[in-house]
Amino acid sequence: MASSCPSLSIFSSPLSFIKPLQASMLAFSPCRREVTLLPRLNHHHHQQYRQRYQKEKNHPTWIRRSSSAGNGGFFFSDNIETVRSPTDIAKHFYRSINGKDLYQLEGCFADDCVFEDLAFPFPFQGVQAIENFLKDLVTAMGDNVRFVLQNIEGDLTGNSSTAAVIWHMEWKGKMIPFTRGFSFFECQTNGEQLVIKKARIVVESPIKPGKFVLELLKIVTSIFDKFPDLTEKFLQKPYAVIQYMNKIYKATMEPFIVPILIYYSHIWELLMNSLKHFIALVVKIIMTITTKK
């Protein structure tokens, strides 16, 4: 009986040594939803695959690249791409997101990486929190949304190792409004691998307040100048002040505001249902008149 698994040859290509081992690792990865059946390999082949895999995994200029579909709409790597600079890893980061390659994204970050998306109140700290966020991101993007890099610049002067990216998002090649953004990556060498240690993402706001921002800035700076001591304490721990104000809101205002919002939501639902029945009645009357004629 013919086997459904492809035949293996350790001399077919330079990558043939690492493909079976990589596939066996992905088969039991928590990102996959089912186990992939692999052909039985002898001990000699296992040693060859393991040695070749470890050698390429630890190489300072190599990182894996997506080219084949995996389970659940995500992709897993079977090719190799050269990463020599921060701009390379920034390109690789967005290419992996566009390809839904979760396995690739795992190797992009340092263990203590901080990922700060300014659309969120708090940064994502640690690899696990970042991976969970990126998994939600690639799921929300669906099958047709892609990041398009407009410009990318890197800096390797002195001890600096950074990359800056200007991007926007497209759906089937057409730009989506209010999806322009800017990303800044700080990189470091983790052992022999280049990884991201800090990322900051700024996304275009759909609200365009215009001159109101300048007026608001004028008010805030005047308050800061009048109360410098309080301002210094606030700027040292701004998130702590926000959390404190949130607690005050929940203790004083929330018990009164939430019932009012619920009440008005029920009223709005009643109005929408009434409007729907009214439109249905008008359509029925028009159809009755036309049929009689």
PDB file of C-alpha atoms in Angstrom:
ATOM      1  CA  MET A   1       0.000   0.000   0.000  1.00  0.00           C
ATOM      2  CA  ALA A   2       1.410   3.381  -1.016  1.00  0.00           C
ATOM      3  CA  SER A   3       2.172   5.742   1.800  1.00  0.00           C
ATOM      4  CA  SER A   4       0.477   9.140   1.849  1.00  0.00           C
ATOM      5  CA  CYS A   5       3.675  10.740   3.195  1.00  0.00           C
ATOM      6  CA  PRO A   6       6.254  12.076   0.720  1.00  0.00           C
ATOM      7  CA  SER A   7       9.468  10.120   0.333  1.00  0.00           C
ATOM      8  CA  LEU A   8      12.566  11.527   2.017  1.00  0.00           C
ATOM      9  CA  SER A   9      16.054  11.788   0.618  1.00  0.00           C
ATOM     10  CA  ILE A  10      18.831  13.287   2.666  1.00  0.00           C
ATOM     11  CA  PHE A  11      20.575  14.289  -0.561  1.00  0.00           C
ATOM     12  CA  SER A  12      17.600  15.988  -2.271  1.00  0.00           C
ATOM     13  CA  SER A  13      18.406  19.541  -1.082  1.00  0.00           C
ATOM     14  CA  PRO A  14      20.338  21.343   1.682  1.00  0.00           C
ATOM     15  CA  LEU A  15      17.055  21.907   3.538  1.00  0.00           C
ATOM     16  CA  SER A  16      16.046  18.245   3.490  1.00  0.00           C
ATOM     17  CA  PHE A  17      18.014  17.647   6.675  1.00  0.00           C
ATOM     18  CA  ILE A  18      15.942  20.067   8.737  1.00  0.00           C
ATOM     19  CA  LYS A  19      12.455  19.711   7.241  1.00  0.00           C
ATOM     20  CA  PRO A  20      11.472  16.442   8.995  1.00  0.00           C
ATOM     21  CA  LEU A  21      12.751  17.589  12.385  1.00  0.00           C
ATOM     22  CA  GLN A  22      11.069  20.967  11.999  1.00  0.00           C
ATOM     23  CA  ALA A  23       7.809  19.303  10.962  1.00  0.00           C
ATOM     24  CA  SER A  24       7.992  16.966  13.945  1.00  0.00           C
ATOM     25  CA  MET A  25       8.452  19.972  16.242  1.00  0.00           C
ATOM     26  CA  LEU A  26       5.520  21.801  14.681  1.00  0.00           C
ATOM     27  CA  ALA A  27       3.347  18.706  14.869  1.00  0.00           C
ATOM     28  CA  PHE A  28       3.341  18.940  18.654  1.00  0.00           C
ATOM     29  CA  SER A  29       3.432  22.758  18.850  1.00  0.00           C
ATOM     30  CA  PRO A  30       0.644  24.291  20.988  1.00  0.00           C
ATOM     31  CA  CYS A  31      -0.205  26.517  18.007  1.00  0.00           C
ATOM     32  CA  ARG A  32      -1.372  23.502  15.968  1.00  0.00           C
ATOM     33  CA  ARG A  33      -4.754  21.863  16.397  1.00  0.00           C
ATOM     34  CA  GLU A  34      -3.905  18.350  15.253  1.00  0.00           C
ATOM     35  CA  VAL A  35      -0.934  16.007  15.140  1.00  0.00           C
ATOM     36  CA  THR A  36       0.802  15.485  11.799  1.00  0.00           C
ATOM     37  CA  LEU A  37       1.802  11.894  11.028  1.00  0.00           C
ATOM     38  CA  LEU A  38       5.420  11.633   9.903  1.00  0.00           C
ATOM     39  CA  PRO A  39       7.385   8.779   8.312  1.00  0.00           C
ATOM     40  CA  ARG A  40       9.464   6.611  10.627  1.00  0.00           C
ATOM     41  CA  LEU A  41      13.144   7.594  10.625  1.00  0.00           C
ATOM     42  CA  ASN A  42      16.107   5.595  11.836  1.00  0.00           C
ATOM     43  CA  HIS A  43      18.486   6.785  14.551  1.00  0.00           C
ATOM     44  CA  HIS A  44      21.185   7.835  12.084  1.00  0.00           C
ATOM     45  CA  HIS A  45      18.804  10.136  10.195  1.00  0.00           C
ATOM     46  CA  HIS A  46      17.516  11.649  13.432  1.00  0.00           C
ATOM     47  CA  GLN A  47      21.068  12.550  14.465  1.00  0.00           C
ATOM     48  CA  GLN A  48      21.777  14.170  11.096  1.00  0.00           C
ATOM     49  CA  TYR A  49      18.562  16.207  11.150  1.00  0.00           C
ATOM     50  CA  ARG A  50      19.103  17.323  14.744  1.00  0.00           C
ATOM     51  CA  GLN A  51      22.706  18.424  14.150  1.00  0.00           C
ATOM     52  CA  ARG A  52      21.805  20.339  10.976  1.00  0.00           C
ATOM     53  CA  TYR A  53      18.778  21.967  12.632  1.00  0.00           C
ATOM     54  CA  GLN A  54      20.749  23.133  15.680  1.00  0.00           C
ATOM     55  CA  LYS A  55      23.532  24.502  13.470  1.00  0.00           C
ATOM     56  CA  GLU A  56      21.171  26.603  11.345  1.00  0.00           C
ATOM     57  CA  LYS A  57      19.002  27.611  14.306  1.00  0.00           C
ATOM     58  CA  ASN A  58      21.983  29.124  16.141  1.00  0.00           C
ATOM     59  CA  HIS A  59      23.502  30.785  13.086  1.00  0.00           C
ATOM     60  CA  PRO A  60      23.629  34.579  13.598  1.00  0.00           C
ATOM     61  CA  THR A  61      22.357  35.482  10.119  1.00  0.00           C
ATOM     62  CA  TRP A  62      19.562  32.986   9.575  1.00  0.00           C
ATOM     63  CA  ILE A  63      15.901  33.081  10.503  1.00  0.00           C
ATOM     64  CA  ARG A  64      13.126  30.894   9.192  1.00  0.00           C
ATOM     65  CA  ARG A  65      10.650  32.066   6.582  1.00  0.00           C
ATOM     66  CA  SER A  66       7.072  31.028   5.757  1.00  0.00           C
ATOM     67  CA  SER A  67       6.071  29.378   2.512  1.00  0.00           C
ATOM     68  CA  SER A  68       3.536  26.665   3.342  1.00  0.00           C
ATOM     69  CA  ALA A  69       0.137  26.708   4.988  1.00  0.00           C
ATOM     70  CA  GLY A  70      -0.400  25.293   8.427  1.00  0.00           C
ATOM     71  CA  ASN A  71      -3.411  24.437  10.532  1.00  0.00           C
ATOM     72  CA  GLY A  72      -6.164  26.865  11.450  1.00  0.00           C
ATOM     73  CA  GLY A  73      -5.258  29.387   8.750  1.00  0.00           C
ATOM     74  CA  PHE A  74      -1.779  30.021  10.190  1.00  0.00           C
ATOM     75  CA  PHE A  75       1.534  29.364   8.448  1.00  0.00           C
ATOM     76  CA  PHE A  76       4.655  27.575   9.561  1.00  0.00           C
ATOM     77  CA  SER A  77       8.177  27.910   8.218  1.00  0.00           C
ATOM     78  CA  ASP A  78      10.140  25.657   5.913  1.00  0.00           C
ATOM     79  CA  ASN A  79      12.502  28.095   4.164  1.00  0.00           C
ATOM     80  CA  ILE A  80      15.373  30.273   5.390  1.00  0.00           C
ATOM     81  CA  GLU A  81      15.800  34.022   5.102  1.00  0.00           C
ATOM     82  CA  THR A  82      18.894  36.082   5.854  1.00  0.00           C
ATOM     83  CA  VAL A  83      18.658  38.567   8.751  1.00  0.00           C
ATOM     84  CA  ARG A  84      21.735  40.754   9.161  1.00  0.00           C
ATOM     85  CA  SER A  85      20.377  44.131  10.315  1.00  0.00           C
ATOM     86  CA  PRO A  86      17.466  45.766  12.212  1.00  0.00           C
ATOM     87  CA  THR A  87      15.799  46.610   8.893  1.00  0.00           C
ATOM     88  CA  ASP A  88      15.932  42.934   7.946  1.00  0.00           C
ATOM     89  CA  ILE A  89      14.217  41.861  11.156  1.00  0.00           C
ATOM     90  CA  ALA A  90      11.612  44.638  10.794  1.00  0.00           C
ATOM     91  CA  LYS A  91      10.800  43.418   7.277  1.00  0.00           C
ATOM     92  CA  HIS A  92      10.729  39.861   8.545  1.00  0.00           C
ATOM     93  CA  PHE A  93       8.350  40.881  11.358  1.00  0.00           C
ATOM     94  CA  TYR A  94       5.735  42.316   8.975  1.00  0.00           C
ATOM     95  CA  ARG A  95       6.262  39.578   6.405  1.00  0.00           C
ATOM     96  CA  SER A  96       5.532  37.008   9.112  1.00  0.00           C
ATOM     97  CA  ILE A  97       2.359  38.858  10.151  1.00  0.00           C
ATOM     98  CA  ASN A  98       1.167  39.042   6.539  1.00  0.00           C
ATOM     99  CA  GLY A  99       1.899  35.327   6.177  1.00  0.00           C
ATOM    100  CA  LYS A 100       0.244  34.494   9.533  1.00  0.00           C
ATOM    101  CA  ASP A 101       3.457  32.709  10.479  1.00  0.00           C
ATOM    102  CA  LEU A 102       3.268  32.344  14.260  1.00  0.00           C
ATOM    103  CA  TYR A 103       6.346  30.122  14.364  1.00  0.00           C
ATOM    104  CA  GLN A 104       8.394  32.889  12.749  1.00  0.00           C
ATOM    105  CA  LEU A 105       7.118  35.542  15.162  1.00  0.00           C
ATOM    106  CA  GLU A 106       8.224  33.521  18.185  1.00  0.00           C
ATOM    107  CA  GLY A 107      11.865  34.054  17.254  1.00  0.00           C
ATOM    108  CA  CYS A 108      11.598  37.807  16.684  1.00  0.00           C
ATOM    109  CA  PHE A 109      11.575  38.974  20.310  1.00  0.00           C
ATOM    110  CA  ALA A 110      13.841  38.936  23.331  1.00  0.00           C
ATOM    111  CA  ASP A 111      12.454  37.213  26.423  1.00  0.00           C
ATOM    112  CA  ASP A 112      12.021  40.559  28.221  1.00  0.00           C
ATOM    113  CA  CYS A 113      10.783  42.461  25.160  1.00  0.00           C
ATOM    114  CA  VAL A 114       8.377  45.380  25.615  1.00  0.00           C
ATOM    115  CA  PHE A 115       5.815  45.885  22.822  1.00  0.00           C
ATOM    116  CA  GLU A 116       4.099  49.261  23.129  1.00  0.00           C
ATOM    117  CA  ASP A 117       1.113  49.847  20.854  1.00  0.00           C
ATOM    118  CA  LEU A 118      -0.123  53.351  21.687  1.00  0.00           C
ATOM    119  CA  ALA A 119      -3.695  52.342  20.840  1.00  0.00           C
ATOM    120  CA  PHE A 120      -3.633  50.335  24.097  1.00  0.00           C
ATOM    121  CA  PRO A 121      -3.377  51.845  27.598  1.00  0.00           C
ATOM    122  CA  PHE A 122      -0.533  49.574  28.704  1.00  0.00           C
ATOM    123  CA  PRO A 123       2.394  47.938  26.870  1.00  0.00           C
ATOM    124  CA  PHE A 124       2.656  44.193  26.331  1.00  0.00           C
ATOM    125  CA  GLN A 125       5.572  42.827  28.346  1.00  0.00           C
ATOM    126  CA  GLY A 126       7.190  39.464  27.763  1.00  0.00           C
ATOM    127  CA  VAL A 127       7.122  37.082  24.841  1.00  0.00           C
ATOM    128  CA  GLN A 128       3.901  35.324  25.857  1.00  0.00           C
ATOM    129  CA  ALA A 129       1.839  38.534  26.105  1.00  0.00           C
ATOM    130  CA  ILE A 130       3.241  39.775  22.782  1.00  0.00           C
ATOM    131  CA  GLU A 131       2.519  36.480  21.022  1.00  0.00           C
ATOM    132  CA  ASN A 132      -1.069  36.474  22.310  1.00  0.00           C
ATOM    133  CA  PHE A 133      -1.580  40.008  21.000  1.00  0.00           C
ATOM    134  CA  LEU A 134      -0.067  39.211  17.598  1.00  0.00           C
ATOM    135  CA  LYS A 135      -2.172  36.062  17.326  1.00  0.00           C
ATOM    136  CA  ASP A 136      -5.292  38.181  17.876  1.00  0.00           C
ATOM    137  CA  LEU A 137      -3.969  40.669  15.316  1.00  0.00           C
ATOM    138  CA  VAL A 138      -3.407  38.158  12.505  1.00  0.00           C
ATOM    139  CA  THR A 139      -6.812  36.607  13.247  1.00  0.00           C
ATOM    140  CA  ALA A 140      -8.524  40.010  13.031  1.00  0.00           C
ATOM    141  CA  MET A 141      -6.755  40.746   9.716  1.00  0.00           C
ATOM    142  CA  GLY A 142      -8.561  37.877   8.004  1.00  0.00           C
ATOM    143  CA  ASP A 143      -7.354  36.514   4.678  1.00  0.00           C
ATOM    144  CA  ASN A 144      -7.155  39.697   2.591  1.00  0.00           C
ATOM    145  CA  VAL A 145      -5.645  42.437   4.788  1.00  0.00           C
ATOM    146  CA  ARG A 146      -1.900  43.087   4.531  1.00  0.00           C
ATOM    147  CA  PHE A 147       0.666  45.485   5.948  1.00  0.00           C
ATOM    148  CA  VAL A 148       2.404  47.460   3.194  1.00  0.00           C
ATOM    149  CA  LEU A 149       5.765  49.024   4.076  1.00  0.00           C
ATOM    150  CA  GLN A 150       6.134  52.478   2.520  1.00  0.00           C
ATOM    151  CA  ASN A 151       9.546  53.326   3.942  1.00  0.00           C
ATOM    152  CA  ILE A 152      12.048  51.646   6.249  1.00  0.00           C
ATOM    153  CA  GLU A 153      15.252  53.045   7.719  1.00  0.00           C
ATOM    154  CA  GLY A 154      17.863  51.505  10.013  1.00  0.00           C
ATOM    155  CA  ASP A 155      20.667  52.771  12.223  1.00  0.00           C
ATOM    156  CA  LEU A 156      23.761  50.791  13.168  1.00  0.00           C
ATOM    157  CA  THR A 157      25.986  53.663  14.324  1.00  0.00           C
ATOM    158  CA  GLY A 158      27.849  53.074  17.585  1.00  0.00           C
ATOM    159  CA  ASN A 159      25.868  50.924  19.992  1.00  0.00           C
ATOM    160  CA  SER A 160      22.567  51.812  18.322  1.00  0.00           C
ATOM    161  CA  SER A 161      20.640  49.072  16.561  1.00  0.00           C
ATOM    162  CA  THR A 162      17.262  50.446  15.511  1.00  0.00           C
ATOM    163  CA  ALA A 163      14.783  50.392  12.639  1.00  0.00           C
ATOM    164  CA  ALA A 164      11.902  52.731  11.769  1.00  0.00           C
ATOM    165  CA  VAL A 165       9.028  51.744   9.474  1.00  0.00           C
ATOM    166  CA  ILE A 166       6.232  53.795   7.878  1.00  0.00           C
ATOM    167  CA  TRP A 167       3.374  51.552   6.794  1.00  0.00           C
ATOM    168  CA  HIS A 168      -0.307  51.307   5.953  1.00  0.00           C
ATOM    169  CA  MET A 169      -2.801  48.464   5.573  1.00  0.00           C
ATOM    170  CA  GLU A 170      -4.490  47.298   2.386  1.00  0.00           C
ATOM    171  CA  TRP A 171      -7.401  45.030   1.548  1.00  0.00           C
ATOM    172  CA  LYS A 172      -6.828  43.210  -1.750  1.00  0.00           C
ATOM    173  CA  GLY A 173      -4.377  45.892  -2.842  1.00  0.00           C
ATOM    174  CA  LYS A 174      -6.574  48.849  -1.859  1.00  0.00           C
ATOM    175  CA  MET A 175      -5.595  51.106   1.015  1.00  0.00           C
ATOM    176  CA  ILE A 176      -7.866  51.042   4.088  1.00  0.00           C
ATOM    177  CA  PRO A 177      -8.654  54.503   5.534  1.00  0.00           C
ATOM    178  CA  PHE A 178      -7.149  55.423   8.912  1.00  0.00           C
ATOM    179  CA  THR A 179      -4.636  52.554   8.870  1.00  0.00           C
ATOM    180  CA  ARG A 180      -1.438  54.515   8.374  1.00  0.00           C
ATOM    181  CA  GLY A 181       1.137  53.940  11.064  1.00  0.00           C
ATOM    182  CA  PHE A 182       4.711  54.187  12.252  1.00  0.00           C
ATOM    183  CA  SER A 183       6.791  51.521  14.017  1.00  0.00           C
ATOM    184  CA  PHE A 184      10.094  51.894  15.829  1.00  0.00           C
ATOM    185  CA  PHE A 185      12.155  48.842  16.774  1.00  0.00           C
ATOM    186  CA  GLU A 186      15.141  48.607  19.119  1.00  0.00           C
ATOM    187  CA  CYS A 187      17.152  45.429  18.576  1.00  0.00           C
ATOM    188  CA  GLN A 188      19.818  43.491  20.429  1.00  0.00           C
ATOM    189  CA  THR A 189      21.817  40.320  19.966  1.00  0.00           C
ATOM    190  CA  ASN A 190      20.467  37.433  22.010  1.00  0.00           C
ATOM    191  CA  GLY A 191      23.381  35.024  22.003  1.00  0.00           C
ATOM    192  CA  GLU A 192      24.098  34.964  18.281  1.00  0.00           C
ATOM    193  CA  GLN A 193      20.621  35.949  17.087  1.00  0.00           C
ATOM    194  CA  LEU A 194      19.314  39.448  16.360  1.00  0.00           C
ATOM    195  CA  VAL A 195      16.005  40.039  18.178  1.00  0.00           C
ATOM    196  CA  ILE A 196      13.669  42.907  19.044  1.00  0.00           C
ATOM    197  CA  LYS A 197      13.987  44.160  22.617  1.00  0.00           C
ATOM    198  CA  LYS A 198      11.506  47.050  22.340  1.00  0.00           C
ATOM    199  CA  ALA A 199       8.841  48.039  19.822  1.00  0.00           C
ATOM    200  CA  ARG A 200       6.654  51.120  19.712  1.00  0.00           C
ATOM    201  CA  ILE A 201       3.689  51.345  17.334  1.00  0.00           C
ATOM    202  CA  VAL A 202       1.788  54.552  16.493  1.00  0.00           C
ATOM    203  CA  VAL A 203      -1.436  54.182  14.484  1.00  0.00           C
ATOM    204  CA  GLU A 204      -3.380  56.954  12.741  1.00  0.00           C
ATOM    205  CA  SER A 205      -6.404  58.102  14.718  1.00  0.00           C
ATOM    206  CA  PRO A 206      -9.782  58.228  12.913  1.00  0.00           C
ATOM    207  CA  ILE A 207     -10.620  61.340  14.970  1.00  0.00           C
ATOM    208  CA  LYS A 208      -9.043  64.523  13.568  1.00  0.00           C
ATOM    209  CA  PRO A 209      -9.413  67.199  16.266  1.00  0.00           C
ATOM    210  CA  GLY A 210      -7.235  69.719  14.402  1.00  0.00           C
ATOM    211  CA  LYS A 211      -6.666  72.984  16.290  1.00  0.00           C
ATOM    212  CA  PHE A 212      -8.477  71.593  19.325  1.00  0.00           C
ATOM    213  CA  VAL A 213      -5.276  69.663  20.112  1.00  0.00           C
ATOM    214  CA  LEU A 214      -3.297  72.902  20.289  1.00  0.00           C
ATOM    215  CA  GLU A 215      -5.907  74.502  22.536  1.00  0.00           C
ATOM    216  CA  LEU A 216      -5.906  71.451  24.785  1.00  0.00           C
ATOM    217  CA  LEU A 217      -2.109  71.476  24.913  1.00  0.00           C
ATOM    218  CA  LYS A 218      -2.207  75.151  25.890  1.00  0.00           C
ATOM    219  CA  ILE A 219      -4.601  74.420  28.770  1.00  0.00           C
ATOM    220  CA  VAL A 220      -2.572  71.448  30.001  1.00  0.00           C
ATOM    221  CA  THR A 221       0.749  73.303  29.920  1.00  0.00           C
ATOM    222  CA  SER A 222      -0.756  76.262  31.793  1.00  0.00           C
ATOM    223  CA  ILE A 223      -1.993  73.885  34.515  1.00  0.00           C
ATOM    224  CA  PHE A 224       1.430  72.249  34.682  1.00  0.00           C
ATOM    225  CA  ASP A 225       3.087  75.645  35.084  1.00  0.00           C
ATOM    226  CA  LYS A 226       0.726  76.684  37.884  1.00  0.00           C
ATOM    227  CA  PHE A 227       1.160  73.442  39.839  1.00  0.00           C
ATOM    228  CA  PRO A 228       4.745  72.282  39.197  1.00  0.00           C
ATOM    229  CA  ASP A 229       5.011  70.049  42.281  1.00  0.00           C
ATOM    230  CA  LEU A 230       1.839  68.117  41.462  1.00  0.00           C
ATOM    231  CA  THR A 231       2.908  67.949  37.832  1.00  0.00           C
ATOM    232  CA  GLU A 232       6.218  66.302  38.702  1.00  0.00           C
ATOM    233  CA  LYS A 233       4.453  63.681  40.829  1.00  0.00           C
ATOM    234  CA  PHE A 234       1.927  63.057  38.072  1.00  0.00           C
ATOM    235  CA  LEU A 235       4.563  62.671  35.359  1.00  0.00           C
ATOM    236  CA  GLN A 236       6.546  60.222  37.468  1.00  0.00           C
ATOM    237  CA  LYS A 237       3.578  57.824  37.681  1.00  0.00           C
ATOM    238  CA  PRO A 238       0.913  58.886  35.161  1.00  0.00           C
ATOM    239  CA  TYR A 239      -0.662  55.424  34.919  1.00  0.00           C
ATOM    240  CA  ALA A 240      -1.029  55.235  38.702  1.00  0.00           C
ATOM    241  CA  VAL A 241      -3.012  58.495  38.664  1.00  0.00           C
ATOM    242  CA  ILE A 242      -5.234  57.196  35.876  1.00  0.00           C
ATOM    243  CA  GLN A 243      -5.896  53.987  37.794  1.00  0.00           C
ATOM    244  CA  TYR A 244      -6.723  56.027  40.902  1.00  0.00           C
ATOM    245  CA  MET A 245      -9.184  58.169  38.919  1.00  0.00           C
ATOM    246  CA  ASN A 246     -10.709  54.999  37.486  1.00  0.00           C
ATOM    247  CA  LYS A 247     -11.278  53.671  41.010  1.00  0.00           C
ATOM    248  CA  ILE A 248     -12.958  56.953  41.993  1.00  0.00           C
ATOM    249  CA  TYR A 249     -15.198  56.721  38.933  1.00  0.00           C
ATOM    250  CA  LYS A 250     -16.220  53.144  39.714  1.00  0.00           C
ATOM    251  CA  ALA A 251     -16.979  54.015  43.341  1.00  0.00           C
ATOM    252  CA  THR A 252     -18.936  57.230  42.706  1.00  0.00           C
ATOM    253  CA  MET A 253     -20.156  57.629  39.116  1.00  0.00           C
ATOM    254  CA  GLU A 254     -20.496  54.112  37.718  1.00  0.00           C
ATOM    255  CA  PRO A 255     -23.471  53.068  39.945  1.00  0.00           C
ATOM    256  CA  PHE A 256     -25.449  55.997  38.509  1.00  0.00           C
ATOM    257  CA  ILE A 257     -24.206  56.159  34.924  1.00  0.00           C
ATOM    258  CA  VAL A 258     -24.482  52.466  34.026  1.00  0.00           C
ATOM    259  CA  PRO A 259     -28.248  52.161  34.826  1.00  0.00           C
ATOM    260  CA  ILE A 260     -28.885  55.321  32.792  1.00  0.00           C
ATOM    261  CA  LEU A 261     -26.967  53.919  29.831  1.00  0.00           C
ATOM    262  CA  ILE A 262     -28.844  50.633  30.095  1.00  0.00           C
ATOM    263  CA  TYR A 263     -32.148  52.510  30.250  1.00  0.00           C
ATOM    264  CA  TYR A 264     -31.347  54.567  27.163  1.00  0.00           C
ATOM    265  CA  SER A 265     -30.107  51.492  25.320  1.00  0.00           C
ATOM    266  CA  HIS A 266     -33.495  49.843  25.921  1.00  0.00           C
ATOM    267  CA  ILE A 267     -35.245  52.991  24.695  1.00  0.00           C
ATOM    268  CA  TRP A 268     -33.080  53.017  21.567  1.00  0.00           C
ATOM    269  CA  GLU A 269     -33.832  49.342  20.958  1.00  0.00           C
ATOM    270  CA  LEU A 270     -37.557  50.059  21.332  1.00  0.00           C
ATOM    271  CA  LEU A 271     -37.339  52.932  18.843  1.00  0.00           C
ATOM    272  CA  MET A 272     -35.477  50.776  16.321  1.00  0.00           C
ATOM    273  CA  ASN A 273     -38.034  47.972  16.613  1.00  0.00           C
ATOM    274  CA  SER A 274     -40.870  50.477  16.194  1.00  0.00           C
ATOM    275  CA  LEU A 275     -39.175  51.940  13.116  1.00  0.00           C
ATOM    276  CA  LYS A 276     -38.686  48.465  11.672  1.00  0.00           C
ATOM    277  CA  HIS A 277     -42.377  47.593  12.137  1.00  0.00           C
ATOM    278  CA  PHE A 278     -43.411  50.947  10.647  1.00  0.00           C
ATOM    279  CA  ILE A 279     -41.290  50.371   7.534  1.00  0.00           C
ATOM    280  CA  ALA A 280     -42.692  46.847   7.174  1.00  0.00           C
ATOM    281  CA  LEU A 281     -46.234  48.248   7.434  1.00  0.00           C
ATOM    282  CA  VAL A 282     -45.539  50.898   4.771  1.00  0.00           C
ATOM    283  CA  VAL A 283     -44.086  48.285   2.423  1.00  0.00           C
ATOM    284  CA  LYS A 284     -47.113  46.046   2.962  1.00  0.00           C
ATOM    285  CA  ILE A 285     -49.525  48.909   2.195  1.00  0.00           C
ATOM    286  CA  ILE A 286     -47.638  49.792  -0.991  1.00  0.00           C
ATOM    287  CA  MET A 287     -47.663  46.159  -2.139  1.00  0.00           C
ATOM    288  CA  THR A 288     -51.417  45.906  -1.442  1.00  0.00           C
ATOM    289  CA  ILE A 289     -52.139  49.053  -3.471  1.00  0.00           C
ATOM    290  CA  THR A 290     -50.028  47.913  -6.419  1.00  0.00           C
ATOM    291  CA  THR A 291     -51.644  44.458  -6.527  1.00  0.00           C
ATOM    292  CA  LYS A 292     -55.166  45.960  -6.605  1.00  0.00           C
ATOM    293  CA  LYS A 293     -54.268  48.117  -9.599  1.00  0.00           C
TER     294      LYS A 293
END
